[in-house]
Amino acid sequence: MRRALAAVWLALAAAWAHALPTFDEVRADFRPSETLVLSREGEVIQRLRTDATVRRGQWQPLAAVSPALRTALVLSEDKRFYEHSGVDWAAVSAAAWGNLWNQRTRGASTLTMQLAGLLDGDWRQGPGGRTVTQKLGQAMAAQVLDRRWRKDQILEAYLNLVPFRGEIVGIDALARTLFGKAAHGLDEREAAVAAALVRAPNAKPALVARRACGVLREMRKGADCDALDLFTTAALQRRAFDASEGIAPHFARQLLRRTEPGERVRSTVSAPLQRVAVETLTRHLRELRGRNVEDGALVVLDNATGEVLAWVGSSGALSQAAEVDGVLAARQPGSTLKPFLYAQAIQQRRLTAASLIEDSPAQISTAGGLYIPQNYDRQFKGWVSVRTALAASLNVPAVRTLVMVSPDAFFAQLQRLGMPLQESGGYYGYSLALGSAEVPLLHLTNAYRALANGGKASPVAFAATPRPQRTRALDADAAFIVGDILSDANARVRTFGTDSVLATRFWTAVKTGTSKDMRDNWAVGWSQRYTVGVWVGNASGAAMHDVSGTSGAAPIWADVMGWLHRTTPSRAPSPPQDVVRQPVRYGSAPDGGWLESARDEWFLRGTQQSLFAMDKGAASAHQESAGGQKDLQPSARILAPAPGTIVALDPDIPPARQRLRFEADSAAVRWRIDGKTVGQGAQWAWLPWPGRHRVELTDARGQVLDRIQIEVRGAGVRTRE
């Protein structure tokens, strides 16, 4: 019988020796419940929980576990751990004798036997305890483990695999959750509580405290347990191990959606730059708190590869919506769309950088009524060049340019640049020139990167990849000219002054933007190597108080760009082959001065000219030509109403008291409606009548100087003239 039992025992032991994993295999199969996102330098920039079923930290080498915890665990669970060969036969005998006499015993399960149960579920204790077969198998497995593994490996694996309390598994998760520190920092009291939880993971705090007191007194004679009860209760209620921790939470979430989650994932983000970006955004937003500003976002892209070098999705503690990712939130971009509009007009040879556009009151007829654009400062500059209009961010010239290009064509251009617009060009209408569509900061910044790359666009990259395949989204010549305009500090003086924060010591091209009611503020620009985009506002959509492009996003943009080029130069790009430079001069302005100073200007080959002058008036906002010249030469024109105006009579006001005001830019004129002369002078009020009407402005001889079409809707009553 002894020989038979010995043979069975040896056979089972041999089978176990073949089935048990090695220490290296256990370490390799260990999967934390979190993923560590690494920077391009290999530094951890974010820890993000990816397994919601368990809370398991990183694998901790035995040297990274505090000596106090190792001592407490051995004293509590297996005093002869370093002496036995996997099974403590002395403890087994004591337990058997105690069971025979119905006495409570400590149990005979060693750390090695418990580890065997953790490695194979067949030997784990069920609700009714382990069966004889399970105990026998566990003992055999423990002896095999003890022969194949070193003692330090057994203890290390046990500490990383043992469940402690609730969903907490392993010493790293326990130390960070209950004590808010790393495993190597646990003191004797904390180690005693941790060891007590091994025996009764889900016991009440009072029972855990009593067991911890016993462990503590075994560790140190005369240990004081008076405050251990309160300490244990507080520790078991703490949840310091956050689901996400680091300096790039929003970026980490986007990265893991695009890559295979693992224990460690290397990204493109630069840790030093990310810290500078977070600090810079937070510092400037603190300065703006008195102006009702609490949110912001920032992204930095590498021009050549499209790699994300920095991604700050929110202002963190300053925000009431810190989880909202401002880099991906769709917001109105304001004037930051203008560079693409002017580039398209230049590409189509409708305009040149030197062409003149009128910055004056405009009323543009649309299907929904009149569209009346206004400049940021509510002032008009008269005739200005395209260079001045774009650099100084004038609104009316941009709308006049969109009239030439058409909203549908501009909408298609923005789509080619990768902007995810939800509606159509006709939906946005002429307000698209001023950024009425909503776009995310990431896509807007990447579109500016296309300008930096000569009009070639490619997707952004979250992890290191081969150089991306680029597609032509914009003409390279037009992109160069627009970049030259946005880098011209002199051209933006009329709006931003001579000491603008946008003027850097090295070459950069930048554009700011502010949406309606100051709800969004932007600064997006590029250097030779980097493209930086900044958004400032409120995630709630609340308006800011007196925050302009130069006081909101621009200082953040300038600081980050300055840090990027603290030791790296940035040089202006070389002009493409089909771009030529030529001196230009301008004619006189109505006040007797010069429209603009003479200068050298860039042109698409074949569009250059040396003189730009305006000596003819415009018939309407729709009749402007590419060079800023006019097709008609009237000596007087109709200022109001605009062509195509639709007037609706108010039924609550007596018809005889309703008037439509006509204005002309000359007093020696007469007004003719539907072929009948009805009034004269620079200003005249007409009693409207329903229908479509032809309004003509004539001189004393009856020669037509200007004409428009209008429509009056609603009921009216004829009165005697």
C-alpha positions as MATLAB code, in Angstrom:
seq = 'MRRALAAVWLALAAAWAHALPTFDEVRADFRPSETLVLSREGEVIQRLRTDATVRRGQWQPLAAVSPALRTALVLSEDKRFYEHSGVDWAAVSAAAWGNLWNQRTRGASTLTMQLAGLLDGDWRQGPGGRTVTQKLGQAMAAQVLDRRWRKDQILEAYLNLVPFRGEIVGIDALARTLFGKAAHGLDEREAAVAAALVRAPNAKPALVARRACGVLREMRKGADCDALDLFTTAALQRRAFDASEGIAPHFARQLLRRTEPGERVRSTVSAPLQRVAVETLTRHLRELRGRNVEDGALVVLDNATGEVLAWVGSSGALSQAAEVDGVLAARQPGSTLKPFLYAQAIQQRRLTAASLIEDSPAQISTAGGLYIPQNYDRQFKGWVSVRTALAASLNVPAVRTLVMVSPDAFFAQLQRLGMPLQESGGYYGYSLALGSAEVPLLHLTNAYRALANGGKASPVAFAATPRPQRTRALDADAAFIVGDILSDANARVRTFGTDSVLATRFWTAVKTGTSKDMRDNWAVGWSQRYTVGVWVGNASGAAMHDVSGTSGAAPIWADVMGWLHRTTPSRAPSPPQDVVRQPVRYGSAPDGGWLESARDEWFLRGTQQSLFAMDKGAASAHQESAGGQKDLQPSARILAPAPGTIVALDPDIPPARQRLRFEADSAAVRWRIDGKTVGQGAQWAWLPWPGRHRVELTDARGQVLDRIQIEVRGAGVRTRE';
ca = [
       0.000    0.000    0.000;
       2.838    2.385    0.864;
       4.501    1.629   -2.471;
       1.233    2.243   -4.315;
       0.621    5.555   -2.570;
       4.216    6.607   -3.187;
       3.881    5.724   -6.854;
       0.658    7.759   -7.172;
       2.284   10.673   -5.336;
       5.323   10.614   -7.642;
       3.115   10.378  -10.730;
       1.011   13.357   -9.644;
       4.141   15.313   -8.731;
       5.630   14.598  -12.167;
       2.403   15.749  -13.835;
       2.427   18.919  -11.740;
       6.069   19.576  -12.527;
       5.162   19.571  -16.199;
       1.994   21.717  -15.783;
       3.238   24.413  -13.421;
       4.456   27.601  -15.095;
       7.869   29.062  -14.489;
       8.354   32.311  -12.641;
       9.198   34.109  -15.898;
       6.008   32.794  -17.508;
       3.902   34.047  -14.593;
       5.581   37.439  -14.772;
       5.065   37.625  -18.529;
       1.355   36.684  -18.255;
       0.679   39.305  -15.592;
      -1.715   41.974  -16.879;
      -2.317   45.162  -14.913;
      -5.792   46.662  -14.979;
      -4.193   49.850  -16.302;
      -2.070   50.906  -19.225;
       0.952   53.126  -18.836;
       1.272   55.659  -21.656;
       4.891   56.534  -22.294;
       6.277   59.656  -23.893;
       8.582   59.531  -26.886;
      11.433   59.698  -24.340;
      10.127   56.613  -22.485;
       8.744   58.531  -19.482;
       5.331   57.640  -18.029;
       2.989   60.535  -18.791;
      -0.348   58.899  -18.016;
      -1.744   55.886  -16.203;
      -5.176   54.877  -17.498;
      -7.372   52.056  -16.245;
      -8.395   49.713  -19.055;
      -9.867   46.726  -17.142;
     -12.988   47.535  -15.148;
     -13.347   44.043  -13.661;
     -10.341   44.228  -11.319;
      -8.014   46.808   -9.813;
      -4.494   45.548  -10.396;
      -1.404   47.762  -10.451;
       2.026   47.191  -11.923;
       4.124   44.135  -11.105;
       6.370   44.987   -8.182;
       9.802   43.353   -7.800;
      10.433   42.090   -4.282;
      13.092   44.768   -3.803;
      10.386   47.414   -4.437;
       8.244   46.118   -1.526;
       8.898   47.520    1.916;
      10.798   45.189    4.312;
       8.089   45.816    6.909;
       5.442   44.280    4.653;
       7.586   41.246    3.812;
       8.157   40.645    7.508;
       4.503   41.146    8.410;
       3.313   38.762    5.709;
       5.680   35.962    6.706;
       4.872   36.327   10.427;
       1.158   36.387    9.706;
       0.852   33.631    7.094;
       3.913   31.367    7.146;
       6.492   31.746    9.940;
       8.625   28.837    8.686;
       8.464   30.018    5.045;
      12.247   30.017    4.632;
      12.613   26.619    6.331;
      10.074   24.213    4.800;
      10.000   22.770    1.287;
       6.599   24.110    0.277;
       4.542   22.275    2.896;
       4.922   22.938    6.624;
       4.474   19.414    7.937;
       4.746   20.600   11.534;
       1.813   22.941   10.949;
      -0.077   20.139    9.168;
       0.369   17.865   12.186;
      -0.718   20.609   14.587;
      -3.769   21.338   12.473;
      -4.718   17.669   12.255;
      -4.325   17.225   16.024;
      -6.409   20.314   16.658;
      -9.165   19.141   14.324;
      -9.166   15.770   16.106;
      -9.863   17.520   19.435;
     -12.157   20.202   17.879;
      -9.708   22.966   18.667;
      -9.325   26.157   16.595;
      -5.990   26.213   14.815;
      -4.188   28.715   12.655;
      -4.214   26.454    9.582;
      -1.451   24.716    7.717;
      -1.611   26.500    4.344;
       1.794   27.968    3.510;
       2.502   30.936    1.241;
       3.716   28.463   -1.364;
       0.478   26.467   -1.160;
      -1.585   29.648   -1.416;
       0.431   30.668   -4.486;
      -0.319   27.277   -6.052;
      -4.002   28.024   -5.542;
      -3.594   31.429   -7.192;
      -1.834   29.873  -10.175;
      -4.426   27.115  -10.670;
      -8.076   27.601   -9.836;
      -8.541   23.903   -9.159;
      -6.830   24.277   -5.778;
      -8.600   27.447   -4.648;
     -10.738   27.352   -1.571;
     -14.466   27.355   -2.202;
     -17.309   28.537    0.073;
     -17.227   25.237    1.984;
     -13.451   25.034    2.242;
     -11.082   22.796    0.296;
     -11.765   19.119   -0.235;
      -9.217   16.431    0.658;
      -8.352   16.064   -3.013;
      -7.779   19.798   -3.348;
      -5.594   19.857   -0.248;
      -3.556   16.941   -1.531;
      -3.126   18.507   -4.960;
      -2.256   21.869   -3.460;
       0.411   20.281   -1.258;
       1.968   18.481   -4.231;
       1.942   21.647   -6.323;
       3.575   23.595   -3.481;
       6.432   21.121   -3.232;
       6.997   21.287   -6.976;
       6.974   25.091   -6.832;
       9.460   25.091   -3.976;
      11.875   22.920   -5.942;
      11.607   24.919   -9.180;
      11.311   28.470   -7.816;
      13.479   30.420   -5.424;
      11.943   31.648   -2.166;
      12.197   35.287   -3.227;
      10.366   34.465   -6.479;
       7.570   32.720   -4.574;
       7.154   35.670   -2.223;
       7.291   38.197   -5.071;
       4.666   36.373   -7.158;
       2.424   35.935   -4.124;
       2.515   39.649   -3.278;
       1.570   40.564   -6.842;
      -1.214   37.982   -7.282;
      -2.946   37.803   -3.894;
      -6.435   39.414   -3.616;
      -6.610   41.880   -0.752;
     -10.028   43.531   -0.559;
     -12.908   43.833   -2.993;
     -11.549   44.324   -6.489;
      -8.017   45.059   -5.249;
      -5.431   42.502   -6.348;
      -1.705   42.757   -5.707;
       0.383   44.900   -3.419;
       0.755   47.829   -5.828;
      -3.003   48.391   -6.097;
      -3.419   47.911   -2.333;
      -0.697   50.387   -1.384;
      -1.892   53.072   -3.813;
      -5.594   52.616   -3.044;
      -5.663   52.340    0.752;
      -2.511   54.224    1.680;
      -1.893   56.539   -1.270;
       1.748   55.551   -1.684;
       4.015   53.104   -3.454;
       4.617   49.628   -2.016;
       8.161   50.455   -0.968;
       6.891   53.204    1.354;
       4.632   51.137    3.637;
       5.493   51.409    7.316;
       4.940   48.789   10.045;
       1.368   49.834   10.836;
       0.340   49.853    7.176;
       2.116   46.549    6.611;
       0.232   44.988    9.516;
      -3.125   46.076    8.061;
      -2.133   44.720    4.653;
      -1.106   41.350    6.151;
      -4.366   41.149    8.106;
      -6.362   41.635    4.892;
      -4.755   38.529    3.361;
      -6.447   36.313    5.935;
      -9.845   38.093    5.791;
     -10.047   40.348    2.712;
     -13.627   41.528    3.228;
     -13.838   41.504    7.035;
     -15.212   44.469    8.946;
     -12.713   47.196    9.906;
     -12.822   46.265   13.601;
     -11.832   42.634   12.903;
      -9.107   43.723   10.490;
      -7.763   46.106   13.143;
      -7.633   43.348   15.794;
      -5.745   41.021   13.486;
      -3.443   43.825   12.411;
      -2.692   44.546   16.055;
      -1.642   40.930   16.551;
       0.660   41.112   13.528;
       2.102   44.413   14.695;
       2.898   43.005   18.143;
       4.630   40.018   16.571;
       6.727   42.415   14.536;
       7.591   44.675   17.455;
       7.131   43.785   21.097;
       5.061   46.283   23.028;
       3.576   47.897   19.908;
       0.835   50.448   20.592;
      -2.526   49.500   19.032;
      -4.628   52.268   20.562;
      -5.157   54.261   17.346;
      -5.025   51.281   14.992;
      -8.810   50.916   14.903;
      -9.364   54.454   13.596;
      -6.420   54.161   11.243;
      -7.726   50.890    9.763;
     -11.265   52.261    9.323;
      -9.946   55.333    7.513;
      -7.643   53.281    5.291;
     -10.381   50.865    4.222;
     -12.572   53.803    3.164;
      -9.870   55.508    1.096;
      -9.752   55.255   -2.701;
      -6.590   57.169   -3.620;
      -5.806   55.017   -6.661;
      -7.552   57.075   -9.355;
      -8.640   55.492  -12.621;
      -6.421   57.940  -14.481;
      -3.415   59.896  -13.344;
      -0.793   61.891  -15.200;
      -0.283   64.952  -17.388;
      -2.020   63.793  -20.593;
      -5.400   62.195  -19.727;
      -7.303   63.269  -22.841;
      -4.498   62.281  -25.193;
      -4.131   58.887  -23.503;
      -7.789   58.054  -24.081;
      -7.522   58.917  -27.759;
      -4.273   56.990  -28.130;
      -5.709   53.790  -26.640;
      -8.685   53.991  -28.987;
      -6.266   53.847  -31.895;
      -3.708   51.331  -30.622;
      -3.773   47.894  -29.017;
      -3.888   48.346  -25.221;
      -1.027   46.790  -23.353;
       0.936   47.188  -20.174;
       2.967   50.017  -21.712;
       2.233   52.002  -24.873;
       4.764   54.417  -26.306;
       3.331   57.607  -27.823;
       4.569   60.590  -29.801;
       4.055   63.134  -27.008;
       7.150   64.815  -25.610;
       7.033   64.788  -21.798;
       8.984   68.059  -21.269;
       6.843   69.865  -23.854;
       3.633   68.432  -22.388;
       4.536   69.737  -18.939;
       5.364   73.171  -20.357;
       2.070   73.205  -22.289;
       0.029   72.276  -19.202;
       1.813   74.843  -17.032;
       1.555   77.614  -19.637;
      -2.146   77.071  -20.281;
      -2.943   76.910  -16.558;
      -0.914   80.011  -15.742;
      -2.533   82.186  -18.398;
      -6.036   80.959  -17.606;
      -5.515   81.879  -13.951;
      -4.736   85.402  -15.123;
      -8.002   85.460  -17.107;
     -10.291   84.158  -14.350;
     -11.598   87.671  -13.697;
     -12.862   87.794  -17.289;
     -15.097   84.730  -17.019;
     -12.622   82.318  -18.640;
     -12.047   78.864  -17.194;
     -11.351   76.477  -20.089;
      -8.678   76.075  -22.712;
      -6.973   73.518  -24.930;
      -3.651   73.246  -26.734;
      -2.121   70.936  -29.329;
       1.347   70.849  -30.910;
       2.018   68.947  -34.150;
       5.230   68.050  -35.907;
       5.045   69.554  -39.401;
       6.894   66.765  -41.169;
       5.261   63.696  -39.607;
       2.002   64.974  -38.146;
       2.939   63.467  -34.786;
       1.172   64.888  -31.737;
       3.892   66.391  -29.555;
       1.604   67.922  -26.923;
      -2.116   67.583  -26.208;
      -3.790   69.488  -23.359;
      -7.518   68.868  -23.436;
      -8.630   71.084  -20.551;
      -7.514   73.399  -17.782;
      -7.921   70.626  -15.200;
      -8.816   71.872  -11.739;
      -9.692   75.325  -13.099;
     -12.537   73.866  -15.149;
     -15.973   72.698  -14.132;
     -15.898   70.325  -17.112;
     -12.388   68.883  -16.885;
     -13.417   65.646  -18.631;
     -14.426   67.515  -21.797;
     -11.612   67.343  -24.350;
     -11.233   70.837  -25.783;
      -8.892   69.547  -28.490;
     -11.757   67.552  -30.024;
     -14.727   69.728  -29.064;
     -16.350   71.420  -32.073;
     -16.336   75.218  -31.650;
     -16.732   78.219  -33.953;
     -13.246   79.113  -35.264;
     -13.902   82.787  -36.050;
     -11.333   84.430  -38.303;
      -8.974   81.439  -38.317;
     -10.670   80.190  -41.526;
      -9.721   83.332  -43.473;
      -6.247   82.114  -44.569;
      -7.828   79.216  -46.448;
     -10.361   81.514  -48.099;
      -7.741   83.974  -49.352;
      -5.504   81.109  -50.439;
      -8.363   79.755  -52.536;
      -9.048   83.163  -54.096;
      -5.345   83.615  -54.889;
      -5.156   80.093  -56.286;
      -8.139   80.844  -58.575;
      -6.417   84.104  -59.622;
      -9.354   86.163  -58.432;
      -7.051   88.111  -56.108;
      -3.388   88.756  -55.492;
      -1.748   89.689  -52.208;
      -1.606   93.301  -53.467;
      -5.203   93.505  -54.790;
      -7.443   96.152  -53.255;
     -10.672   95.239  -51.476;
     -13.088   97.750  -50.002;
     -13.533   97.616  -46.247;
     -16.791   99.528  -45.984;
     -20.391   98.858  -44.903;
     -21.864   96.021  -46.931;
     -25.347   94.587  -47.178;
     -25.431   91.221  -48.918;
     -28.753   89.782  -49.954;
     -29.338   86.141  -49.014;
     -32.312   83.804  -49.024;
     -32.829   84.547  -45.358;
     -32.577   88.328  -45.701;
     -29.687   90.784  -45.526;
     -26.288   89.736  -44.236;
     -24.426   92.753  -42.818;
     -20.887   91.815  -41.699;
     -19.051   93.984  -39.178;
     -15.389   94.317  -38.231;
     -14.173   93.440  -34.748;
     -13.638   97.104  -33.816;
     -16.837   98.292  -35.559;
     -14.733  100.527  -37.777;
     -13.933  100.447  -41.505;
     -10.558  101.044  -43.119;
     -11.655  101.905  -46.671;
      -9.625  100.425  -49.533;
      -7.035   97.938  -48.272;
      -4.838   95.315  -49.894;
      -5.432   91.613  -49.455;
      -2.235   91.479  -47.381;
      -3.610   94.039  -44.940;
      -7.118   92.557  -44.959;
      -5.858   89.093  -43.965;
      -3.067   90.086  -41.569;
      -5.257   92.674  -39.813;
      -8.208   90.221  -39.829;
     -10.779   92.539  -41.413;
     -14.190   90.903  -41.723;
     -15.899   92.790  -44.552;
     -13.123   92.160  -47.111;
     -13.247   88.459  -46.221;
     -16.982   88.342  -46.882;
     -16.502   90.180  -50.193;
     -13.862   87.568  -51.069;
     -16.277   84.743  -50.282;
     -18.795   86.380  -52.623;
     -16.200   85.879  -55.371;
     -15.282   82.305  -54.371;
     -18.823   81.173  -53.335;
     -19.702   79.396  -50.067;
     -20.017   75.994  -51.745;
     -16.533   76.165  -53.271;
     -15.019   77.321  -49.973;
     -16.861   74.542  -48.126;
     -15.336   71.979  -50.509;
     -11.884   73.489  -49.879;
     -12.268   73.138  -46.112;
     -13.302   69.512  -46.545;
     -10.196   68.809  -48.615;
      -8.184   70.155  -45.697;
      -9.792   67.562  -43.419;
     -12.262   69.704  -41.484;
     -15.328   67.663  -40.426;
     -18.057   70.196  -41.234;
     -21.541   68.863  -40.526;
     -23.605   70.992  -42.905;
     -23.239   72.321  -46.472;
     -21.805   75.530  -47.833;
     -25.289   76.822  -48.586;
     -26.298   76.195  -44.972;
     -23.535   78.421  -43.602;
     -23.733   80.997  -46.373;
     -21.450   84.038  -46.401;
     -20.923   83.816  -42.633;
     -18.619   80.862  -43.388;
     -15.907   83.433  -44.167;
     -16.028   84.537  -40.519;
     -16.004   81.035  -39.022;
     -19.680   80.285  -38.418;
     -19.057   76.544  -38.881;
     -17.869   74.504  -35.898;
     -14.543   72.649  -36.110;
     -12.326   70.906  -33.513;
      -8.988   72.436  -32.571;
      -7.142   69.291  -33.701;
      -8.507   69.447  -37.260;
      -8.026   73.207  -37.519;
      -4.409   72.927  -36.363;
      -3.762   70.095  -38.785;
      -5.189   72.234  -41.614;
      -2.677   74.950  -40.710;
      -0.008   72.234  -40.834;
      -1.041   71.745  -44.460;
      -0.216   75.428  -45.061;
       3.169   74.819  -43.441;
       3.726   71.879  -45.784;
       2.993   73.779  -48.975;
      -0.675   72.795  -49.194;
      -0.157   69.053  -48.626;
      -2.331   67.439  -45.953;
      -2.007   64.193  -43.995;
      -3.648   62.771  -40.835;
      -2.154   63.348  -37.395;
      -0.197   60.510  -35.793;
      -0.506   59.325  -32.179;
       2.295   56.761  -32.306;
       5.553   56.599  -34.205;
       4.800   55.607  -37.809;
       6.553   55.855  -41.173;
       6.347   59.259  -42.867;
       2.664   59.717  -43.794;
       1.308   59.806  -47.330;
       0.331   63.388  -48.151;
      -2.382   64.568  -50.533;
      -2.603   67.917  -52.315;
      -5.282   69.966  -50.548;
      -4.196   73.484  -51.546;
      -2.022   75.078  -54.198;
       1.590   75.327  -52.995;
       2.061   78.820  -54.450;
      -1.047   80.183  -52.742;
      -0.073   78.486  -49.452;
       3.339   80.177  -49.586;
       1.839   83.633  -50.189;
      -0.674   83.233  -47.361;
       2.103   82.083  -45.034;
       4.153   85.127  -45.968;
       1.192   87.387  -45.164;
       0.579   85.755  -41.771;
       4.255   86.205  -40.883;
       4.229   89.930  -41.763;
       4.187   91.928  -38.507;
       3.870   95.220  -40.410;
       0.746   94.082  -42.247;
      -1.126   93.365  -38.996;
      -0.296   96.724  -37.393;
      -3.673   98.318  -38.243;
      -5.448   95.897  -35.902;
      -2.811   94.469  -33.550;
      -0.394   97.392  -33.203;
       3.372   97.458  -33.444;
       4.122   95.560  -30.209;
       1.819   92.603  -30.770;
       2.469   89.398  -28.820;
       2.228   87.617  -32.176;
       5.597   89.023  -33.260;
       8.223   86.388  -32.439;
      12.038   86.658  -32.612;
      12.086   83.836  -35.142;
      10.009   83.144  -38.258;
       6.390   82.177  -37.568;
       3.054   82.594  -39.329;
       0.004   82.937  -37.086;
      -3.680   83.849  -37.164;
      -6.041   84.631  -34.311;
      -9.811   84.328  -34.231;
     -12.739   85.221  -32.000;
     -16.242   83.811  -32.426;
     -19.529   85.613  -31.919;
     -20.061   87.186  -28.485;
     -16.498   86.221  -27.466;
     -17.418   82.607  -26.821;
     -14.259   81.222  -28.424;
     -10.787   82.639  -28.817;
      -8.105   81.051  -30.997;
      -4.481   81.358  -32.011;
      -3.108   78.936  -34.597;
       0.221   79.195  -36.361;
       3.346   77.431  -37.478;
       7.111   77.706  -37.571;
       9.590   75.808  -39.706;
       9.155   72.633  -37.604;
       5.997   72.929  -35.506;
       2.332   73.894  -35.726;
       0.685   75.075  -32.496;
      -3.044   75.563  -31.927;
      -4.646   77.129  -28.843;
      -8.311   77.554  -27.896;
      -9.574   79.558  -24.924;
     -13.194   79.829  -23.802;
     -15.765   78.070  -21.652;
     -16.901   74.498  -22.144;
     -20.399   75.636  -21.170;
     -20.483   78.057  -24.100;
     -20.655   81.106  -21.828;
     -19.246   84.323  -23.264;
     -15.929   85.694  -22.054;
     -15.569   89.276  -20.883;
     -13.390   91.514  -23.051;
     -11.023   88.783  -24.235;
      -9.475   89.407  -27.652;
      -7.108   87.366  -29.777;
      -4.076   89.075  -28.295;
      -5.164   88.737  -24.662;
      -6.659   85.219  -24.722;
      -5.081   82.460  -26.799;
      -2.212   84.402  -28.421;
       0.007   84.786  -25.308;
      -0.240   81.030  -24.691;
       0.648   80.323  -28.315;
       3.625   82.701  -28.155;
       4.983   81.187  -24.932;
       4.791   77.608  -26.204;
       6.282   78.527  -29.567;
       9.064   80.413  -27.793;
       9.875   77.375  -25.657;
       9.990   75.154  -28.736;
      12.515   77.464  -30.382;
      14.553   78.428  -27.347;
      17.549   76.703  -28.975;
      16.168   75.729  -32.393;
      16.086   78.306  -35.213;
      13.099   78.785  -37.516;
      13.660   80.122  -41.016;
      11.203   81.340  -43.636;
      10.353   78.802  -46.362;
      11.812   79.132  -49.834;
       9.391   80.438  -52.490;
       8.037   77.915  -55.016;
       9.161   78.141  -58.616;
       5.948   79.768  -59.889;
       5.941   82.576  -57.309;
       7.603   85.855  -58.268;
       8.414   88.969  -56.253;
       7.854   92.430  -57.701;
       7.778   96.020  -56.408;
       4.279   97.507  -56.218;
       2.948  100.984  -55.493;
      -0.508  102.301  -54.771;
      -2.540  105.262  -55.948;
      -3.886  108.042  -53.788;
      -6.678  107.626  -51.269;
      -9.806  109.839  -51.192;
      -8.308  111.869  -48.323;
      -5.282  112.758  -50.429;
      -2.793  110.281  -48.928;
      -1.598  106.988  -50.348;
      -3.740  103.882  -50.090;
      -0.753  101.869  -48.867;
       3.019  102.223  -48.872;
       5.079  100.918  -51.765;
       6.640   97.511  -51.139;
       7.814   94.276  -52.718;
       5.005   91.772  -53.120;
       4.676   88.086  -53.998;
       2.551   87.050  -57.012;
       1.590   83.903  -58.841;
       3.503   84.018  -62.086;
       1.412   85.873  -64.641;
      -0.673   87.886  -62.141;
       1.925   90.487  -61.184;
       1.398   94.191  -61.770;
       3.179   97.263  -60.490;
       0.379   99.786  -59.825;
      -2.826   99.380  -57.807;
      -5.206  102.339  -57.709;
      -8.913  102.937  -57.148;
     -10.466  105.792  -59.106;
     -13.860  104.258  -59.762;
     -16.720  103.501  -57.415;
     -18.351  100.151  -56.942;
     -21.852   99.471  -58.192;
     -22.434   96.799  -55.561;
     -20.614   94.310  -53.403;
     -21.102   91.650  -56.070;
     -19.280   93.454  -58.903;
     -15.709   93.528  -57.645;
     -13.014   92.118  -59.899;
      -9.818   90.294  -59.013;
      -7.566   93.303  -59.137;
      -9.781   95.454  -56.991;
     -10.976   97.414  -60.027;
     -14.655   97.946  -60.833;
     -16.714   96.970  -63.838;
     -19.053   99.995  -63.791;
     -18.270  103.676  -63.607;
     -21.365  105.414  -62.166;
     -20.968  108.959  -60.898;
     -23.461  108.098  -58.121;
     -24.685  104.872  -56.617;
     -27.399  103.533  -54.355;
     -26.138  102.951  -50.833;
     -29.389  101.596  -49.364;
     -31.288   99.391  -49.701;
     -29.012   96.651  -50.961;
     -29.768   94.802  -54.201;
     -32.339   92.042  -53.696;
     -33.657   93.481  -50.418;
     -36.922   91.900  -49.257;
     -39.123   94.177  -47.130;
     -41.997   92.756  -45.069;
     -44.734   95.197  -44.066;
     -45.778   95.017  -40.430;
     -49.559   94.361  -40.188;
     -49.695   95.971  -36.741;
     -48.490   99.362  -38.026;
     -50.746  101.528  -40.221;
     -49.454  101.250  -43.809;
     -49.358  105.033  -44.208;
     -46.816  105.243  -41.365;
     -44.373  102.709  -42.839;
     -41.510  104.039  -44.966;
     -38.537  102.505  -46.757;
     -35.463  104.713  -46.642;
     -33.381  105.230  -49.803;
     -29.837  106.608  -49.700;
     -27.398  107.668  -52.429;
     -23.861  109.022  -52.325;
     -24.853  112.178  -54.205;
     -27.507  114.857  -53.658;
     -28.008  115.758  -57.347;
     -29.970  112.622  -58.164;
     -33.551  111.547  -58.685;
     -35.278  108.327  -57.688;
     -37.352  106.347  -60.171;
     -39.445  103.300  -59.234;
     -40.867  101.074  -61.944;
     -40.205  103.800  -64.519;
     -41.870  106.621  -62.571;
     -39.883  109.429  -60.912;
     -40.991  109.580  -57.263;
     -38.367  111.582  -55.381;
     -34.983  113.298  -55.378;
     -31.982  113.967  -53.138;
     -29.389  111.901  -51.316;
     -32.017  110.607  -48.871;
     -35.635  109.854  -49.574;
     -38.404  107.883  -47.832;
     -40.823  105.846  -49.909;
     -44.261  104.533  -48.977;
     -43.780  100.839  -49.899;
     -46.268   98.858  -51.925;
     -46.322   95.015  -52.233;
     -44.642   93.565  -55.279;
     -41.291   93.408  -57.069;
     -39.904   96.834  -57.957;
     -37.106   98.222  -60.089;
     -35.405  101.157  -58.356;
     -33.293  103.453  -60.529;
     -31.057  106.383  -59.658;
     -30.957  109.016  -62.433;
     -29.441  112.402  -63.075;
     -31.341  115.534  -64.117;
     -31.272  114.435  -67.770;
     -32.854  111.061  -66.902;
     -29.679  109.016  -67.463;
     -29.627  105.915  -65.238;
     -26.686  106.011  -62.819;
     -27.467  102.889  -60.777;
     -30.296  100.406  -60.410;
     -31.390   97.639  -58.043;
     -34.274   95.213  -57.625;
     -36.272   95.002  -54.381;
     -39.393   93.195  -53.206;
     -42.088   94.297  -50.767;
     -44.237   91.667  -49.100;
     -47.468   92.111  -47.134;
     -50.719   94.085  -47.500;
     -50.686   97.805  -48.195;
     -53.211  100.624  -48.780;
     -52.721  103.189  -51.516;
     -52.821  106.756  -50.263;
     -53.009  109.963  -52.174;
     -49.645  111.389  -53.048;
];
